[in-house]
Coordinates of C-alpha atoms and ligand atoms in Angstrom, one line a residue:
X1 CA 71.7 156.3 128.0
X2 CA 73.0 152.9 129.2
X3 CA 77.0 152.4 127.3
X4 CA 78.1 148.3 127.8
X5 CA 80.9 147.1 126.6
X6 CA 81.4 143.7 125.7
X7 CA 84.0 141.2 125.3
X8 CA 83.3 140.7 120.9
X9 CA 80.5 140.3 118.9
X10 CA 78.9 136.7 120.0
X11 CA 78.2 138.7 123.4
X12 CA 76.7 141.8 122.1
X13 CA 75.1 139.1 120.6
X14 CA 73.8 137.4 123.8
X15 CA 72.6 140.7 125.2
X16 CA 71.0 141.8 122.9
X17 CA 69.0 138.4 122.3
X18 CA 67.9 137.9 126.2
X19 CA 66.6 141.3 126.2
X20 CA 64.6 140.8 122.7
X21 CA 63.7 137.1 124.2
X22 CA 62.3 138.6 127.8
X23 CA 59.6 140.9 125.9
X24 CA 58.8 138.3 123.6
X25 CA 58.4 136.4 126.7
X26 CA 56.8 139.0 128.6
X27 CA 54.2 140.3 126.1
X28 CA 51.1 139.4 124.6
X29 CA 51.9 141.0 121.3
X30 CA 56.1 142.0 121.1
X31 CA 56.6 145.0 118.7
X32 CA 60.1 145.1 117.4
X33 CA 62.1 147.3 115.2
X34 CA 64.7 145.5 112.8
X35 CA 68.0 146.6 111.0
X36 CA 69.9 144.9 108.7
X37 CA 74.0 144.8 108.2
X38 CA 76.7 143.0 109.6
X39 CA 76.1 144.0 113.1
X40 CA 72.6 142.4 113.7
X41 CA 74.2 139.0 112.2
X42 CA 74.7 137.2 115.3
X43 CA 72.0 138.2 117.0
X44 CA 69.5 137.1 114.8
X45 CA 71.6 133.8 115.0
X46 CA 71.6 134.0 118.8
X47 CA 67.1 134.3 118.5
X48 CA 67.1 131.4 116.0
X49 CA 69.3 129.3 118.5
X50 CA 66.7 130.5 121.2
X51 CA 63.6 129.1 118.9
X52 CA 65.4 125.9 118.1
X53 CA 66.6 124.7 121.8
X54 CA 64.7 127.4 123.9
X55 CA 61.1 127.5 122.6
X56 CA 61.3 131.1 121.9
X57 CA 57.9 131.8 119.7
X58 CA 57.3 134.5 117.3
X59 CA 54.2 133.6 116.9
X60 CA 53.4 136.9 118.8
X61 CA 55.7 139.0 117.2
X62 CA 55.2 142.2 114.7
X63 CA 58.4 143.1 113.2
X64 CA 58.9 146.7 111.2
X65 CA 62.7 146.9 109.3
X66 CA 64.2 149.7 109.2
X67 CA 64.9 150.1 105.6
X68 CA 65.3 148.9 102.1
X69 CA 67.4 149.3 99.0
X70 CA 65.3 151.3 96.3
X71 CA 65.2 149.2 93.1
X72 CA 66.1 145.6 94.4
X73 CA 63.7 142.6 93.8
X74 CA 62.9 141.3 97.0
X75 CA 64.9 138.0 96.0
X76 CA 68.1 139.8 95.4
X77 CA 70.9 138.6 97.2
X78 CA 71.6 142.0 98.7
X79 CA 68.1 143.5 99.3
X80 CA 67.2 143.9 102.9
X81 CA 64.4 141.7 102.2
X82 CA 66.6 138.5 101.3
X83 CA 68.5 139.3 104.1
X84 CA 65.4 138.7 107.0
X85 CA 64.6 136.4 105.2
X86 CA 67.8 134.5 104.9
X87 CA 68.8 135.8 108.7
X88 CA 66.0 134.9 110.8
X89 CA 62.6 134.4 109.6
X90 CA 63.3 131.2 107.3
X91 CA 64.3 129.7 110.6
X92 CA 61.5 130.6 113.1
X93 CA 57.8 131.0 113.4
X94 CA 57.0 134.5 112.6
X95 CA 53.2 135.0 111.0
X96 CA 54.5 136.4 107.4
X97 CA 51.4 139.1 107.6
X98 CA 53.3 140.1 111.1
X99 CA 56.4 140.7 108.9
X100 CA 56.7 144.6 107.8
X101 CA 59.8 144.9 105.9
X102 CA 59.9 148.2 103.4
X103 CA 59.5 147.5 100.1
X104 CA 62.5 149.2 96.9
X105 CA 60.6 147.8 94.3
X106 CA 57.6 150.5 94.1
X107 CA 57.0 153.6 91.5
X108 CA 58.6 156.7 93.2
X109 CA 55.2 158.0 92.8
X110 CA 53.4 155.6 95.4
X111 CA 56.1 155.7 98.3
X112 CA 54.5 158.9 99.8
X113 CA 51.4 157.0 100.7
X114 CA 53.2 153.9 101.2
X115 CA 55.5 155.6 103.8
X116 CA 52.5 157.1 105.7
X117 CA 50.8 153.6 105.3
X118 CA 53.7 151.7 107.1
X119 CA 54.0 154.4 109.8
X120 CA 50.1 154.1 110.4
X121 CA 50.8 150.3 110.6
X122 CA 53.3 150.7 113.5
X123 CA 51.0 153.2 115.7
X124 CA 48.2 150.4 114.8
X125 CA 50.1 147.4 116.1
X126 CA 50.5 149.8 119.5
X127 CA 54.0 151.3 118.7
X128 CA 57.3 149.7 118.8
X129 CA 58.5 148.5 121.9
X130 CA 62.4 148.1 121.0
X131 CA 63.8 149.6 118.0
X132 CA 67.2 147.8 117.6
X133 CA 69.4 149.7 115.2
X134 CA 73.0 149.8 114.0
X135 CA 75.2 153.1 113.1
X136 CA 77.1 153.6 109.8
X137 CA 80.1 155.8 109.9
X138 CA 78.3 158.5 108.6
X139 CA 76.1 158.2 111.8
X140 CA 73.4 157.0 110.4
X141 CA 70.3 154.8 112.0
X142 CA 68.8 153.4 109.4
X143 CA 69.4 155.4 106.4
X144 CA 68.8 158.8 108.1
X145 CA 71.9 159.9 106.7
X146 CA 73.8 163.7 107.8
X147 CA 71.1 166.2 107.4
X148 CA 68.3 164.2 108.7
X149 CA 66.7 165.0 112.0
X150 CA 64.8 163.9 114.5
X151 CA 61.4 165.3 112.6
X152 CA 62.2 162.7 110.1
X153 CA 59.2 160.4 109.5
X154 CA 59.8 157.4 106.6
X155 CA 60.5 158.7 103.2
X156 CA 63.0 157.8 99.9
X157 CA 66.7 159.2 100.9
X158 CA 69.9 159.5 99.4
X159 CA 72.4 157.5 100.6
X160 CA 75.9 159.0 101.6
X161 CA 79.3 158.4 99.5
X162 CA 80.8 156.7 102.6
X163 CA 77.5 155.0 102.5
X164 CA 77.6 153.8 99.2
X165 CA 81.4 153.3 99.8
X166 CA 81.1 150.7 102.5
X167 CA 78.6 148.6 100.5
X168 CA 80.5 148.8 97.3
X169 CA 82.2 145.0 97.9
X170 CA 79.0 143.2 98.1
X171 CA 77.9 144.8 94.8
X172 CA 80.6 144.6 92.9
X173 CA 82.0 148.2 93.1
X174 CA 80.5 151.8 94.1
X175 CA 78.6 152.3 90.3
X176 CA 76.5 148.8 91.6
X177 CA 75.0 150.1 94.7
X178 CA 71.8 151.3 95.1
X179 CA 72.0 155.2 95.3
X180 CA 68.5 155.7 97.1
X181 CA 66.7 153.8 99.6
X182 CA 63.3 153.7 101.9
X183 CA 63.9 154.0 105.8
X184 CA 62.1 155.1 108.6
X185 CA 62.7 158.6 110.0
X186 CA 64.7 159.2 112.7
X187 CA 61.2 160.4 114.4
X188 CA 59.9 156.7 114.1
X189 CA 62.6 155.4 115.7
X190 CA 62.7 157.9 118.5
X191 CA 59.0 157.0 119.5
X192 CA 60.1 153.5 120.2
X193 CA 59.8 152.6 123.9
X194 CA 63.5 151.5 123.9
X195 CA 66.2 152.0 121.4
X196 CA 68.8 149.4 121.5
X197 CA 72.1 150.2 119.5
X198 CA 74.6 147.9 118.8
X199 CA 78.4 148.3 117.4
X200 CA 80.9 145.6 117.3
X201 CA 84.4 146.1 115.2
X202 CA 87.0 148.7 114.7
X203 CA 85.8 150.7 112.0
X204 CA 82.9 151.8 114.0
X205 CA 85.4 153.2 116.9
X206 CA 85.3 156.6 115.0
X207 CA 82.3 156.9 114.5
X208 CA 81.0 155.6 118.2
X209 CA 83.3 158.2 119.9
X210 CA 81.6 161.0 118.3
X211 CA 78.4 159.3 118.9
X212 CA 78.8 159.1 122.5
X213 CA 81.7 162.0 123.7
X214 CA 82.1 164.7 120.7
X215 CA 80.8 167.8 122.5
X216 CA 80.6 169.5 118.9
X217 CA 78.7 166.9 117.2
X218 CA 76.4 167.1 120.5
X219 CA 75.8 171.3 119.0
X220 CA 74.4 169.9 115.6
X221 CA 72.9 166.7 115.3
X222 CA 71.7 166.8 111.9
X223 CA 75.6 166.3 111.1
X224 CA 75.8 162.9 113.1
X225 CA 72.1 161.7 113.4
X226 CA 73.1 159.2 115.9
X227 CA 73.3 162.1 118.1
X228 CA 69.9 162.5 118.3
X229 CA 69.4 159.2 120.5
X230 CA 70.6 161.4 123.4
X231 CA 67.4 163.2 123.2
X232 CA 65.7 159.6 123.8
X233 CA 65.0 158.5 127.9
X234 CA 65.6 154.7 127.5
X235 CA 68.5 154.0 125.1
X236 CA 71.2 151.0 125.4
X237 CA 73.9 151.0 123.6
X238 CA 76.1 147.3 123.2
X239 CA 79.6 147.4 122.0
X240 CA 82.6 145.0 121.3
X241 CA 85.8 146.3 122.9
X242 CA 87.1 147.3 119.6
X243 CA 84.0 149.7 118.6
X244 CA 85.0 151.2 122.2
X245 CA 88.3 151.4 121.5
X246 CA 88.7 155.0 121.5
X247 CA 86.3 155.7 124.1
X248 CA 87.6 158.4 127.0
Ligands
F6R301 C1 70.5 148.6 108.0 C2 70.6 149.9 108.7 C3 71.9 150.6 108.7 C4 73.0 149.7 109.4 C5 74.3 150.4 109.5 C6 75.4 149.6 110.0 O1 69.2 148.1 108.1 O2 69.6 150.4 109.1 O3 71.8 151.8 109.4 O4 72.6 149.4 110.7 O5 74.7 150.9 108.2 O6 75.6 148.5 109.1 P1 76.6 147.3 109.5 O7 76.0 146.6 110.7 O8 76.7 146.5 108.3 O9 77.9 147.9 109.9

């Protein structure tokens, strides 16, 4: 595992973007993972710059997201899907049947298949070549909250209080916000060829120290399923100063 540490967000940001851009670049067909959140902002800002001034096509580009919101149109404001849409695909040249992102408006009775579906449709499109993923403060990637483990496959969770907690402002308090959600198991994400996590900002300093130096957490991963990205050969993690802050 690969630990920089940058300046502040804008050059996580920059990082993170030349790396995406090169296999985009380099590849005939780029497979990409994608997360959501206030982390992934200005990268996404930083690829739609690269389209605009530096010709950077994703024309050849199959994108899976992470996760969704159970029970949100796809055209609400908050749902993961408005949030692509809003980010980065309005603004660049992505095929929309290249576009995979999960789906919170379906009958609990069909995600089974539907979950097995989109995991078929990643091993079909050759496997993802970069998963990039953020971390909640309950260590989650993607919505793999405490008690998942790296077995997990995609599948309807439960989010966490702390969870819920930290999305209660854009939903108008804690009662507002989604209490379920679709995401990929932690077991997708670790089949990616490289994993690229990001943190930027003070409240994830916490939660990256245990991440990266708690010897206890390290003893049981299902606590802190972040954890389990040390079990993964090509990881690189991207922080601001202050999400390194209390780094050893
Ligand atoms: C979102 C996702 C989550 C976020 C995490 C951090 O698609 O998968 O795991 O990456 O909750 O969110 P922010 O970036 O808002 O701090």
């Amino acid at each position: 595992m690969h630990v920089f540490i940058a300046d502040g967000p804008s050059e996580v940001a920059s990082f993170v973007a030349q790396i995406i851009g090169k296999t985009i670049f380099d590849k005939t067909l780029a497979v990409l993972c994608l997360p959501t959140g206030s982390t992934p902002i200005p990268t996404y800002k930083e690829l739609v710059r690269m389209h605009k001034e530096e010709k950077l096509s994703f024309a050849n580009v199959v994108t899976f997201n992470l996760d969704e919101y159970i029970g949100l149109d796809k055209d609400h404001k908050e749902s993961y899907n408005y949030f692509m849409n809003h980010h980065l695909y309005q603004h660049v040249d992505a095929k929309p049947e290249n576009v995979h992102i999960p789906d919170g408006t379906l009958p609990n009775d069909k995600y089974e298949e539907y979950c097995s579906n989109y995991e078929k449709q990643i091993v079909e499109a050759g496997g993802l070549q970069i998963a990039l993923v953020g971390i909640g403060r309950t260590g989650h990637i993607g919505f793999n909250e405490p008690g998942s483990t790296d077995k997990d496959r995609m599948r309807v969770v439960h989010l966490h209080d702390v969870t819920i907690k930290d999305a209660a402002g854009s939903f108008g308090g804690f009662e507002g916000v989604p209490k379920t959600a679709v995401t990929m198991g932690l077991g997708t994400v670790l089949d990616a060829k490289h994993i690229i996590l990001i943190a930027t900002g003070k409240n994830k300093a916490e939660i990256v120290k245990k991440f990266l130096e708690d010897e206890e957490a390290r003893k049981s991963p299902t606590d802190c399923p972040a954890v389990y990205l040390h079990e993964h050969e090509h990881v690189t993690v991207f922080l601001d100063k202050d999400a390194a802050s209390l780094l050893e």
